[in-house]
Amino acid sequence: FHATATLTDVLTPAAKISGRQVLFTFSWGASTGAASDSVGVATASYISTSSAGSYTLTGSFAGDATYASTSTTVSFPVARRN
């Protein structure tokens, strides 16, 4: 399972925010973090839960002296693993 988040400056959308930590939190209790790269993309890999169902993933940035905190939650299905 791969999750990505892109950090951008809302005042200058073309400006990507690099070197910032993004926390990915899954509704089944697991979480992992990843730093944004030179184009503002943070990518985390995780083995999904073994139970089929509908789950949520929240990507969050805690904020710093330059940028405000933000988070987004999305729903996604998990099918039976083989």
JSON list of N, CA and C in Angstrom, two decimals:
[
{"chain": "A", "resi": 1, "resn": "PHE", "atom": "N", "xyz": [0.85, -1.15, 0.00]},
{"chain": "A", "resi": 1, "resn": "PHE", "atom": "CA", "xyz": [0.00, 0.00, 0.00]},
{"chain": "A", "resi": 1, "resn": "PHE", "atom": "C", "xyz": [0.90, 1.22, 0.00]},
{"chain": "A", "resi": 2, "resn": "HIS", "atom": "N", "xyz": [0.67, 2.13, -0.90]},
{"chain": "A", "resi": 2, "resn": "HIS", "atom": "CA", "xyz": [1.44, 3.37, -0.96]},
{"chain": "A", "resi": 2, "resn": "HIS", "atom": "C", "xyz": [0.47, 4.55, -0.84]},
{"chain": "A", "resi": 3, "resn": "ALA", "atom": "N", "xyz": [0.82, 5.49, 0.01]},
{"chain": "A", "resi": 3, "resn": "ALA", "atom": "CA", "xyz": [0.03, 6.71, 0.18]},
{"chain": "A", "resi": 3, "resn": "ALA", "atom": "C", "xyz": [0.93, 7.89, -0.12]},
{"chain": "A", "resi": 4, "resn": "THR", "atom": "N", "xyz": [0.40, 8.89, -0.81]},
{"chain": "A", "resi": 4, "resn": "THR", "atom": "CA", "xyz": [1.18, 10.10, -1.09]},
{"chain": "A", "resi": 4, "resn": "THR", "atom": "C", "xyz": [0.40, 11.33, -0.67]},
{"chain": "A", "resi": 5, "resn": "ALA", "atom": "N", "xyz": [1.15, 12.36, -0.31]},
{"chain": "A", "resi": 5, "resn": "ALA", "atom": "CA", "xyz": [0.57, 13.66, 0.01]},
{"chain": "A", "resi": 5, "resn": "ALA", "atom": "C", "xyz": [1.48, 14.70, -0.61]},
{"chain": "A", "resi": 6, "resn": "THR", "atom": "N", "xyz": [0.89, 15.76, -1.15]},
{"chain": "A", "resi": 6, "resn": "THR", "atom": "CA", "xyz": [1.69, 16.84, -1.73]},
{"chain": "A", "resi": 6, "resn": "THR", "atom": "C", "xyz": [1.44, 18.11, -0.93]},
{"chain": "A", "resi": 7, "resn": "LEU", "atom": "N", "xyz": [2.53, 18.70, -0.44]},
{"chain": "A", "resi": 7, "resn": "LEU", "atom": "CA", "xyz": [2.43, 19.96, 0.31]},
{"chain": "A", "resi": 7, "resn": "LEU", "atom": "C", "xyz": [2.69, 21.12, -0.64]},
{"chain": "A", "resi": 8, "resn": "THR", "atom": "N", "xyz": [1.74, 22.05, -0.70]},
{"chain": "A", "resi": 8, "resn": "THR", "atom": "CA", "xyz": [1.90, 23.25, -1.53]},
{"chain": "A", "resi": 8, "resn": "THR", "atom": "C", "xyz": [1.56, 24.49, -0.71]},
{"chain": "A", "resi": 9, "resn": "ASP", "atom": "N", "xyz": [2.09, 25.60, -1.14]},
{"chain": "A", "resi": 9, "resn": "ASP", "atom": "CA", "xyz": [1.81, 26.89, -0.52]},
{"chain": "A", "resi": 9, "resn": "ASP", "atom": "C", "xyz": [0.53, 27.43, -1.16]},
{"chain": "A", "resi": 10, "resn": "VAL", "atom": "N", "xyz": [-0.52, 27.65, -0.38]},
{"chain": "A", "resi": 10, "resn": "VAL", "atom": "CA", "xyz": [-1.80, 28.10, -0.95]},
{"chain": "A", "resi": 10, "resn": "VAL", "atom": "C", "xyz": [-1.71, 29.49, -1.56]},
{"chain": "A", "resi": 11, "resn": "LEU", "atom": "N", "xyz": [-0.76, 30.30, -1.11]},
{"chain": "A", "resi": 11, "resn": "LEU", "atom": "CA", "xyz": [-0.59, 31.64, -1.69]},
{"chain": "A", "resi": 11, "resn": "LEU", "atom": "C", "xyz": [0.22, 31.60, -2.98]},
{"chain": "A", "resi": 12, "resn": "THR", "atom": "N", "xyz": [1.04, 30.57, -3.13]},
{"chain": "A", "resi": 12, "resn": "THR", "atom": "CA", "xyz": [1.86, 30.38, -4.33]},
{"chain": "A", "resi": 12, "resn": "THR", "atom": "C", "xyz": [1.78, 28.90, -4.70]},
{"chain": "A", "resi": 13, "resn": "PRO", "atom": "N", "xyz": [0.68, 28.46, -5.34]},
{"chain": "A", "resi": 13, "resn": "PRO", "atom": "CA", "xyz": [0.45, 27.04, -5.59]},
{"chain": "A", "resi": 13, "resn": "PRO", "atom": "C", "xyz": [1.58, 26.32, -6.34]},
{"chain": "A", "resi": 14, "resn": "ALA", "atom": "N", "xyz": [2.32, 27.03, -7.14]},
{"chain": "A", "resi": 14, "resn": "ALA", "atom": "CA", "xyz": [3.42, 26.39, -7.86]},
{"chain": "A", "resi": 14, "resn": "ALA", "atom": "C", "xyz": [4.59, 26.06, -6.94]},
{"chain": "A", "resi": 15, "resn": "ALA", "atom": "N", "xyz": [4.63, 26.67, -5.77]},
{"chain": "A", "resi": 15, "resn": "ALA", "atom": "CA", "xyz": [5.72, 26.43, -4.82]},
{"chain": "A", "resi": 15, "resn": "ALA", "atom": "C", "xyz": [5.45, 25.15, -4.03]},
{"chain": "A", "resi": 16, "resn": "LYS", "atom": "N", "xyz": [6.29, 24.17, -4.21]},
{"chain": "A", "resi": 16, "resn": "LYS", "atom": "CA", "xyz": [6.16, 22.91, -3.47]},
{"chain": "A", "resi": 16, "resn": "LYS", "atom": "C", "xyz": [6.98, 23.02, -2.19]},
{"chain": "A", "resi": 17, "resn": "ILE", "atom": "N", "xyz": [6.50, 22.42, -1.12]},
{"chain": "A", "resi": 17, "resn": "ILE", "atom": "CA", "xyz": [7.14, 22.53, 0.18]},
{"chain": "A", "resi": 17, "resn": "ILE", "atom": "C", "xyz": [7.93, 21.24, 0.45]},
{"chain": "A", "resi": 18, "resn": "SER", "atom": "N", "xyz": [9.24, 21.36, 0.48]},
{"chain": "A", "resi": 18, "resn": "SER", "atom": "CA", "xyz": [10.08, 20.18, 0.67]},
{"chain": "A", "resi": 18, "resn": "SER", "atom": "C", "xyz": [10.62, 20.10, 2.10]},
{"chain": "A", "resi": 19, "resn": "GLY", "atom": "N", "xyz": [11.05, 18.89, 2.47]},
{"chain": "A", "resi": 19, "resn": "GLY", "atom": "CA", "xyz": [11.70, 18.67, 3.75]},
{"chain": "A", "resi": 19, "resn": "GLY", "atom": "C", "xyz": [10.82, 18.75, 4.97]},
{"chain": "A", "resi": 20, "resn": "ARG", "atom": "N", "xyz": [9.51, 18.61, 4.80]},
{"chain": "A", "resi": 20, "resn": "ARG", "atom": "CA", "xyz": [8.58, 18.67, 5.93]},
{"chain": "A", "resi": 20, "resn": "ARG", "atom": "C", "xyz": [8.00, 17.28, 6.17]},
{"chain": "A", "resi": 21, "resn": "GLN", "atom": "N", "xyz": [7.75, 16.95, 7.42]},
{"chain": "A", "resi": 21, "resn": "GLN", "atom": "CA", "xyz": [7.23, 15.64, 7.80]},
{"chain": "A", "resi": 21, "resn": "GLN", "atom": "C", "xyz": [5.71, 15.58, 7.68]},
{"chain": "A", "resi": 22, "resn": "VAL", "atom": "N", "xyz": [5.20, 14.54, 7.03]},
{"chain": "A", "resi": 22, "resn": "VAL", "atom": "CA", "xyz": [3.77, 14.27, 6.91]},
{"chain": "A", "resi": 22, "resn": "VAL", "atom": "C", "xyz": [3.48, 12.99, 7.67]},
{"chain": "A", "resi": 23, "resn": "LEU", "atom": "N", "xyz": [2.46, 13.00, 8.51]},
{"chain": "A", "resi": 23, "resn": "LEU", "atom": "CA", "xyz": [2.06, 11.80, 9.25]},
{"chain": "A", "resi": 23, "resn": "LEU", "atom": "C", "xyz": [0.84, 11.20, 8.55]},
{"chain": "A", "resi": 24, "resn": "PHE", "atom": "N", "xyz": [0.93, 9.91, 8.24]},
{"chain": "A", "resi": 24, "resn": "PHE", "atom": "CA", "xyz": [-0.18, 9.16, 7.65]},
{"chain": "A", "resi": 24, "resn": "PHE", "atom": "C", "xyz": [-0.75, 8.27, 8.75]},
{"chain": "A", "resi": 25, "resn": "THR", "atom": "N", "xyz": [-2.05, 8.44, 9.05]},
{"chain": "A", "resi": 25, "resn": "THR", "atom": "CA", "xyz": [-2.69, 7.67, 10.11]},
{"chain": "A", "resi": 25, "resn": "THR", "atom": "C", "xyz": [-3.87, 6.90, 9.53]},
{"chain": "A", "resi": 26, "resn": "PHE", "atom": "N", "xyz": [-3.86, 5.59, 9.74]},
{"chain": "A", "resi": 26, "resn": "PHE", "atom": "CA", "xyz": [-4.91, 4.73, 9.21]},
{"chain": "A", "resi": 26, "resn": "PHE", "atom": "C", "xyz": [-5.94, 4.44, 10.29]},
{"chain": "A", "resi": 27, "resn": "SER", "atom": "N", "xyz": [-7.20, 4.26, 9.89]},
{"chain": "A", "resi": 27, "resn": "SER", "atom": "CA", "xyz": [-8.27, 4.07, 10.86]},
{"chain": "A", "resi": 27, "resn": "SER", "atom": "C", "xyz": [-8.14, 2.76, 11.64]},
{"chain": "A", "resi": 28, "resn": "TRP", "atom": "N", "xyz": [-7.34, 1.81, 11.20]},
{"chain": "A", "resi": 28, "resn": "TRP", "atom": "CA", "xyz": [-7.15, 0.57, 11.95]},
{"chain": "A", "resi": 28, "resn": "TRP", "atom": "C", "xyz": [-6.03, 0.72, 12.99]},
{"chain": "A", "resi": 29, "resn": "GLY", "atom": "N", "xyz": [-5.52, 1.96, 13.17]},
{"chain": "A", "resi": 29, "resn": "GLY", "atom": "CA", "xyz": [-4.59, 2.23, 14.26]},
{"chain": "A", "resi": 29, "resn": "GLY", "atom": "C", "xyz": [-3.14, 2.39, 13.87]},
{"chain": "A", "resi": 30, "resn": "ALA", "atom": "N", "xyz": [-2.76, 2.01, 12.70]},
{"chain": "A", "resi": 30, "resn": "ALA", "atom": "CA", "xyz": [-1.37, 2.14, 12.27]},
{"chain": "A", "resi": 30, "resn": "ALA", "atom": "C", "xyz": [-1.07, 3.56, 11.81]},
{"chain": "A", "resi": 31, "resn": "SER", "atom": "N", "xyz": [0.18, 3.96, 11.95]},
{"chain": "A", "resi": 31, "resn": "SER", "atom": "CA", "xyz": [0.59, 5.26, 11.42]},
{"chain": "A", "resi": 31, "resn": "SER", "atom": "C", "xyz": [2.05, 5.20, 11.02]},
{"chain": "A", "resi": 32, "resn": "THR", "atom": "N", "xyz": [2.43, 6.05, 10.10]},
{"chain": "A", "resi": 32, "resn": "THR", "atom": "CA", "xyz": [3.81, 6.15, 9.65]},
{"chain": "A", "resi": 32, "resn": "THR", "atom": "C", "xyz": [4.03, 7.55, 9.10]},
{"chain": "A", "resi": 33, "resn": "GLY", "atom": "N", "xyz": [5.25, 7.99, 9.09]},
{"chain": "A", "resi": 33, "resn": "GLY", "atom": "CA", "xyz": [5.56, 9.33, 8.61]},
{"chain": "A", "resi": 33, "resn": "GLY", "atom": "C", "xyz": [6.51, 9.28, 7.43]},
{"chain": "A", "resi": 34, "resn": "ALA", "atom": "N", "xyz": [6.55, 10.38, 6.69]},
{"chain": "A", "resi": 34, "resn": "ALA", "atom": "CA", "xyz": [7.46, 10.51, 5.55]},
{"chain": "A", "resi": 34, "resn": "ALA", "atom": "C", "xyz": [7.73, 11.99, 5.33]},
{"chain": "A", "resi": 35, "resn": "ALA", "atom": "N", "xyz": [8.95, 12.29, 4.89]},
{"chain": "A", "resi": 35, "resn": "ALA", "atom": "CA", "xyz": [9.32, 13.68, 4.59]},
{"chain": "A", "resi": 35, "resn": "ALA", "atom": "C", "xyz": [8.97, 14.01, 3.15]},
{"chain": "A", "resi": 36, "resn": "SER", "atom": "N", "xyz": [8.54, 15.23, 2.90]},
{"chain": "A", "resi": 36, "resn": "SER", "atom": "CA", "xyz": [8.25, 15.66, 1.53]},
{"chain": "A", "resi": 36, "resn": "SER", "atom": "C", "xyz": [9.57, 15.85, 0.77]},
{"chain": "A", "resi": 37, "resn": "ASP", "atom": "N", "xyz": [9.55, 15.47, -0.50]},
{"chain": "A", "resi": 37, "resn": "ASP", "atom": "CA", "xyz": [10.76, 15.55, -1.32]},
{"chain": "A", "resi": 37, "resn": "ASP", "atom": "C", "xyz": [10.87, 16.93, -1.99]},
{"chain": "A", "resi": 38, "resn": "SER", "atom": "N", "xyz": [11.76, 17.05, -2.96]},
{"chain": "A", "resi": 38, "resn": "SER", "atom": "CA", "xyz": [12.03, 18.34, -3.60]},
{"chain": "A", "resi": 38, "resn": "SER", "atom": "C", "xyz": [10.84, 18.93, -4.35]},
{"chain": "A", "resi": 39, "resn": "VAL", "atom": "N", "xyz": [9.85, 18.11, -4.68]},
{"chain": "A", "resi": 39, "resn": "VAL", "atom": "CA", "xyz": [8.64, 18.62, -5.35]},
{"chain": "A", "resi": 39, "resn": "VAL", "atom": "C", "xyz": [7.44, 18.60, -4.42]},
{"chain": "A", "resi": 40, "resn": "GLY", "atom": "N", "xyz": [7.69, 18.45, -3.10]},
{"chain": "A", "resi": 40, "resn": "GLY", "atom": "CA", "xyz": [6.64, 18.53, -2.10]},
{"chain": "A", "resi": 40, "resn": "GLY", "atom": "C", "xyz": [5.85, 17.27, -1.86]},
{"chain": "A", "resi": 41, "resn": "VAL", "atom": "N", "xyz": [6.30, 16.13, -2.42]},
{"chain": "A", "resi": 41, "resn": "VAL", "atom": "CA", "xyz": [5.55, 14.88, -2.29]},
{"chain": "A", "resi": 41, "resn": "VAL", "atom": "C", "xyz": [6.15, 14.02, -1.18]},
{"chain": "A", "resi": 42, "resn": "ALA", "atom": "N", "xyz": [5.29, 13.60, -0.26]},
{"chain": "A", "resi": 42, "resn": "ALA", "atom": "CA", "xyz": [5.67, 12.64, 0.79]},
{"chain": "A", "resi": 42, "resn": "ALA", "atom": "C", "xyz": [5.00, 11.32, 0.46]},
{"chain": "A", "resi": 43, "resn": "THR", "atom": "N", "xyz": [5.75, 10.24, 0.48]},
{"chain": "A", "resi": 43, "resn": "THR", "atom": "CA", "xyz": [5.22, 8.92, 0.15]},
{"chain": "A", "resi": 43, "resn": "THR", "atom": "C", "xyz": [5.50, 7.96, 1.29]},
{"chain": "A", "resi": 44, "resn": "ALA", "atom": "N", "xyz": [4.48, 7.25, 1.72]},
{"chain": "A", "resi": 44, "resn": "ALA", "atom": "CA", "xyz": [4.63, 6.25, 2.77]},
{"chain": "A", "resi": 44, "resn": "ALA", "atom": "C", "xyz": [4.14, 4.91, 2.24]},
{"chain": "A", "resi": 45, "resn": "SER", "atom": "N", "xyz": [4.82, 3.86, 2.62]},
{"chain": "A", "resi": 45, "resn": "SER", "atom": "CA", "xyz": [4.42, 2.50, 2.27]},
{"chain": "A", "resi": 45, "resn": "SER", "atom": "C", "xyz": [4.01, 1.78, 3.54]},
{"chain": "A", "resi": 46, "resn": "TYR", "atom": "N", "xyz": [2.95, 1.00, 3.43]},
{"chain": "A", "resi": 46, "resn": "TYR", "atom": "CA", "xyz": [2.47, 0.28, 4.60]},
{"chain": "A", "resi": 46, "resn": "TYR", "atom": "C", "xyz": [1.70, -0.95, 4.14]},
{"chain": "A", "resi": 47, "resn": "ILE", "atom": "N", "xyz": [1.81, -2.02, 4.91]},
{"chain": "A", "resi": 47, "resn": "ILE", "atom": "CA", "xyz": [1.02, -3.23, 4.62]},
{"chain": "A", "resi": 47, "resn": "ILE", "atom": "C", "xyz": [-0.35, -3.02, 5.25]},
{"chain": "A", "resi": 48, "resn": "SER", "atom": "N", "xyz": [-1.37, -3.16, 4.43]},
{"chain": "A", "resi": 48, "resn": "SER", "atom": "CA", "xyz": [-2.73, -2.85, 4.91]},
{"chain": "A", "resi": 48, "resn": "SER", "atom": "C", "xyz": [-3.22, -3.92, 5.88]},
{"chain": "A", "resi": 49, "resn": "THR", "atom": "N", "xyz": [-4.30, -3.59, 6.54]},
{"chain": "A", "resi": 49, "resn": "THR", "atom": "CA", "xyz": [-4.96, -4.51, 7.45]},
{"chain": "A", "resi": 49, "resn": "THR", "atom": "C", "xyz": [-5.39, -5.77, 6.68]},
{"chain": "A", "resi": 50, "resn": "SER", "atom": "N", "xyz": [-5.48, -6.87, 7.37]},
{"chain": "A", "resi": 50, "resn": "SER", "atom": "CA", "xyz": [-5.90, -8.11, 6.71]},
{"chain": "A", "resi": 50, "resn": "SER", "atom": "C", "xyz": [-7.41, -8.24, 6.63]},
{"chain": "A", "resi": 51, "resn": "SER", "atom": "N", "xyz": [-8.14, -7.33, 7.24]},
{"chain": "A", "resi": 51, "resn": "SER", "atom": "CA", "xyz": [-9.60, -7.39, 7.24]},
{"chain": "A", "resi": 51, "resn": "SER", "atom": "C", "xyz": [-10.18, -6.52, 6.13]},
{"chain": "A", "resi": 52, "resn": "ALA", "atom": "N", "xyz": [-11.03, -7.13, 5.29]},
{"chain": "A", "resi": 52, "resn": "ALA", "atom": "CA", "xyz": [-11.69, -6.36, 4.24]},
{"chain": "A", "resi": 52, "resn": "ALA", "atom": "C", "xyz": [-12.68, -5.39, 4.87]},
{"chain": "A", "resi": 53, "resn": "GLY", "atom": "N", "xyz": [-12.87, -4.25, 4.20]},
{"chain": "A", "resi": 53, "resn": "GLY", "atom": "CA", "xyz": [-13.83, -3.28, 4.69]},
{"chain": "A", "resi": 53, "resn": "GLY", "atom": "C", "xyz": [-13.52, -1.88, 4.19]},
{"chain": "A", "resi": 54, "resn": "SER", "atom": "N", "xyz": [-14.21, -0.91, 4.72]},
{"chain": "A", "resi": 54, "resn": "SER", "atom": "CA", "xyz": [-14.00, 0.49, 4.37]},
{"chain": "A", "resi": 54, "resn": "SER", "atom": "C", "xyz": [-13.19, 1.15, 5.48]},
{"chain": "A", "resi": 55, "resn": "TYR", "atom": "N", "xyz": [-12.15, 1.86, 5.11]},
{"chain": "A", "resi": 55, "resn": "TYR", "atom": "CA", "xyz": [-11.25, 2.47, 6.08]},
{"chain": "A", "resi": 55, "resn": "TYR", "atom": "C", "xyz": [-10.99, 3.92, 5.70]},
{"chain": "A", "resi": 56, "resn": "THR", "atom": "N", "xyz": [-10.32, 4.64, 6.61]},
{"chain": "A", "resi": 56, "resn": "THR", "atom": "CA", "xyz": [-9.92, 6.01, 6.32]},
{"chain": "A", "resi": 56, "resn": "THR", "atom": "C", "xyz": [-8.41, 6.16, 6.50]},
{"chain": "A", "resi": 57, "resn": "LEU", "atom": "N", "xyz": [-7.88, 7.13, 5.81]},
{"chain": "A", "resi": 57, "resn": "LEU", "atom": "CA", "xyz": [-6.47, 7.50, 5.91]},
{"chain": "A", "resi": 57, "resn": "LEU", "atom": "C", "xyz": [-6.43, 9.01, 6.08]},
{"chain": "A", "resi": 58, "resn": "THR", "atom": "N", "xyz": [-5.71, 9.46, 7.09]},
{"chain": "A", "resi": 58, "resn": "THR", "atom": "CA", "xyz": [-5.54, 10.88, 7.32]},
{"chain": "A", "resi": 58, "resn": "THR", "atom": "C", "xyz": [-4.08, 11.24, 7.10]},
{"chain": "A", "resi": 59, "resn": "GLY", "atom": "N", "xyz": [-3.85, 12.22, 6.25]},
{"chain": "A", "resi": 59, "resn": "GLY", "atom": "CA", "xyz": [-2.52, 12.77, 6.06]},
{"chain": "A", "resi": 59, "resn": "GLY", "atom": "C", "xyz": [-2.47, 14.11, 6.76]},
{"chain": "A", "resi": 60, "resn": "SER", "atom": "N", "xyz": [-1.48, 14.31, 7.63]},
{"chain": "A", "resi": 60, "resn": "SER", "atom": "CA", "xyz": [-1.44, 15.56, 8.37]},
{"chain": "A", "resi": 60, "resn": "SER", "atom": "C", "xyz": [-0.02, 16.14, 8.44]},
{"chain": "A", "resi": 61, "resn": "PHE", "atom": "N", "xyz": [0.02, 17.44, 8.40]},
{"chain": "A", "resi": 61, "resn": "PHE", "atom": "CA", "xyz": [1.25, 18.21, 8.55]},
{"chain": "A", "resi": 61, "resn": "PHE", "atom": "C", "xyz": [1.06, 19.09, 9.77]},
{"chain": "A", "resi": 62, "resn": "ALA", "atom": "N", "xyz": [1.99, 19.00, 10.74]},
{"chain": "A", "resi": 62, "resn": "ALA", "atom": "CA", "xyz": [1.83, 19.69, 12.02]},
{"chain": "A", "resi": 62, "resn": "ALA", "atom": "C", "xyz": [2.02, 21.20, 11.94]},
{"chain": "A", "resi": 63, "resn": "GLY", "atom": "N", "xyz": [2.60, 21.67, 10.84]},
{"chain": "A", "resi": 63, "resn": "GLY", "atom": "CA", "xyz": [2.87, 23.09, 10.72]},
{"chain": "A", "resi": 63, "resn": "GLY", "atom": "C", "xyz": [4.24, 23.43, 11.29]},
{"chain": "A", "resi": 64, "resn": "ASP", "atom": "N", "xyz": [4.73, 24.61, 10.98]},
{"chain": "A", "resi": 64, "resn": "ASP", "atom": "CA", "xyz": [6.01, 25.09, 11.50]},
{"chain": "A", "resi": 64, "resn": "ASP", "atom": "C", "xyz": [5.99, 26.62, 11.51]},
{"chain": "A", "resi": 65, "resn": "ALA", "atom": "N", "xyz": [7.13, 27.23, 11.66]},
{"chain": "A", "resi": 65, "resn": "ALA", "atom": "CA", "xyz": [7.19, 28.69, 11.75]},
{"chain": "A", "resi": 65, "resn": "ALA", "atom": "C", "xyz": [6.77, 29.38, 10.46]},
{"chain": "A", "resi": 66, "resn": "THR", "atom": "N", "xyz": [6.83, 28.67, 9.33]},
{"chain": "A", "resi": 66, "resn": "THR", "atom": "CA", "xyz": [6.50, 29.25, 8.03]},
{"chain": "A", "resi": 66, "resn": "THR", "atom": "C", "xyz": [5.11, 28.87, 7.55]},
{"chain": "A", "resi": 67, "resn": "TYR", "atom": "N", "xyz": [4.70, 27.63, 7.78]},
{"chain": "A", "resi": 67, "resn": "TYR", "atom": "CA", "xyz": [3.45, 27.10, 7.22]},
{"chain": "A", "resi": 67, "resn": "TYR", "atom": "C", "xyz": [2.49, 26.64, 8.31]},
{"chain": "A", "resi": 68, "resn": "ALA", "atom": "N", "xyz": [1.20, 26.85, 8.09]},
{"chain": "A", "resi": 68, "resn": "ALA", "atom": "CA", "xyz": [0.17, 26.42, 9.03]},
{"chain": "A", "resi": 68, "resn": "ALA", "atom": "C", "xyz": [-0.04, 24.91, 8.95]},
{"chain": "A", "resi": 69, "resn": "SER", "atom": "N", "xyz": [-0.58, 24.35, 9.99]},
{"chain": "A", "resi": 69, "resn": "SER", "atom": "CA", "xyz": [-0.89, 22.92, 10.00]},
{"chain": "A", "resi": 69, "resn": "SER", "atom": "C", "xyz": [-2.07, 22.65, 9.06]},
{"chain": "A", "resi": 70, "resn": "THR", "atom": "N", "xyz": [-2.15, 21.42, 8.60]},
{"chain": "A", "resi": 70, "resn": "THR", "atom": "CA", "xyz": [-3.25, 21.01, 7.73]},
{"chain": "A", "resi": 70, "resn": "THR", "atom": "C", "xyz": [-3.41, 19.50, 7.79]},
{"chain": "A", "resi": 71, "resn": "SER", "atom": "N", "xyz": [-4.60, 19.02, 7.46]},
{"chain": "A", "resi": 71, "resn": "SER", "atom": "CA", "xyz": [-4.83, 17.58, 7.38]},
{"chain": "A", "resi": 71, "resn": "SER", "atom": "C", "xyz": [-5.99, 17.32, 6.43]},
{"chain": "A", "resi": 72, "resn": "THR", "atom": "N", "xyz": [-5.98, 16.13, 5.87]},
{"chain": "A", "resi": 72, "resn": "THR", "atom": "CA", "xyz": [-7.05, 15.68, 4.98]},
{"chain": "A", "resi": 72, "resn": "THR", "atom": "C", "xyz": [-7.31, 14.21, 5.27]},
{"chain": "A", "resi": 73, "resn": "THR", "atom": "N", "xyz": [-8.57, 13.83, 5.28]},
{"chain": "A", "resi": 73, "resn": "THR", "atom": "CA", "xyz": [-8.95, 12.43, 5.49]},
{"chain": "A", "resi": 73, "resn": "THR", "atom": "C", "xyz": [-9.70, 11.93, 4.26]},
{"chain": "A", "resi": 74, "resn": "VAL", "atom": "N", "xyz": [-9.33, 10.73, 3.81]},
{"chain": "A", "resi": 74, "resn": "VAL", "atom": "CA", "xyz": [-10.00, 10.10, 2.67]},
{"chain": "A", "resi": 74, "resn": "VAL", "atom": "C", "xyz": [-10.44, 8.70, 3.08]},
{"chain": "A", "resi": 75, "resn": "SER", "atom": "N", "xyz": [-11.51, 8.23, 2.45]},
{"chain": "A", "resi": 75, "resn": "SER", "atom": "CA", "xyz": [-11.99, 6.85, 2.66]},
{"chain": "A", "resi": 75, "resn": "SER", "atom": "C", "xyz": [-11.52, 5.99, 1.51]},
{"chain": "A", "resi": 76, "resn": "PHE", "atom": "N", "xyz": [-11.29, 4.72, 1.81]},
{"chain": "A", "resi": 76, "resn": "PHE", "atom": "CA", "xyz": [-10.90, 3.78, 0.75]},
{"chain": "A", "resi": 76, "resn": "PHE", "atom": "C", "xyz": [-11.29, 2.37, 1.17]},
{"chain": "A", "resi": 77, "resn": "PRO", "atom": "N", "xyz": [-11.56, 1.50, 0.17]},
{"chain": "A", "resi": 77, "resn": "PRO", "atom": "CA", "xyz": [-11.91, 0.11, 0.49]},
{"chain": "A", "resi": 77, "resn": "PRO", "atom": "C", "xyz": [-10.67, -0.77, 0.55]},
{"chain": "A", "resi": 78, "resn": "VAL", "atom": "N", "xyz": [-10.74, -1.81, 1.35]},
{"chain": "A", "resi": 78, "resn": "VAL", "atom": "CA", "xyz": [-9.71, -2.85, 1.36]},
{"chain": "A", "resi": 78, "resn": "VAL", "atom": "C", "xyz": [-10.42, -4.15, 1.01]},
{"chain": "A", "resi": 79, "resn": "ALA", "atom": "N", "xyz": [-9.94, -4.78, -0.05]},
{"chain": "A", "resi": 79, "resn": "ALA", "atom": "CA", "xyz": [-10.49, -6.08, -0.46]},
{"chain": "A", "resi": 79, "resn": "ALA", "atom": "C", "xyz": [-9.72, -7.17, 0.29]},
{"chain": "A", "resi": 80, "resn": "ARG", "atom": "N", "xyz": [-10.19, -8.34, 0.20]},
{"chain": "A", "resi": 80, "resn": "ARG", "atom": "CA", "xyz": [-9.53, -9.47, 0.84]},
{"chain": "A", "resi": 80, "resn": "ARG", "atom": "C", "xyz": [-8.12, -9.64, 0.30]},
{"chain": "A", "resi": 81, "resn": "ARG", "atom": "N", "xyz": [-7.16, -9.82, 1.20]},
{"chain": "A", "resi": 81, "resn": "ARG", "atom": "CA", "xyz": [-5.78, -10.05, 0.77]},
{"chain": "A", "resi": 81, "resn": "ARG", "atom": "C", "xyz": [-5.59, -11.50, 0.42]},
{"chain": "A", "resi": 82, "resn": "ASN", "atom": "N", "xyz": [-4.74, -11.73, -0.56]},
{"chain": "A", "resi": 82, "resn": "ASN", "atom": "CA", "xyz": [-4.41, -13.13, -0.94]},
{"chain": "A", "resi": 82, "resn": "ASN", "atom": "C", "xyz": [-3.20, -13.61, -0.18]}
]
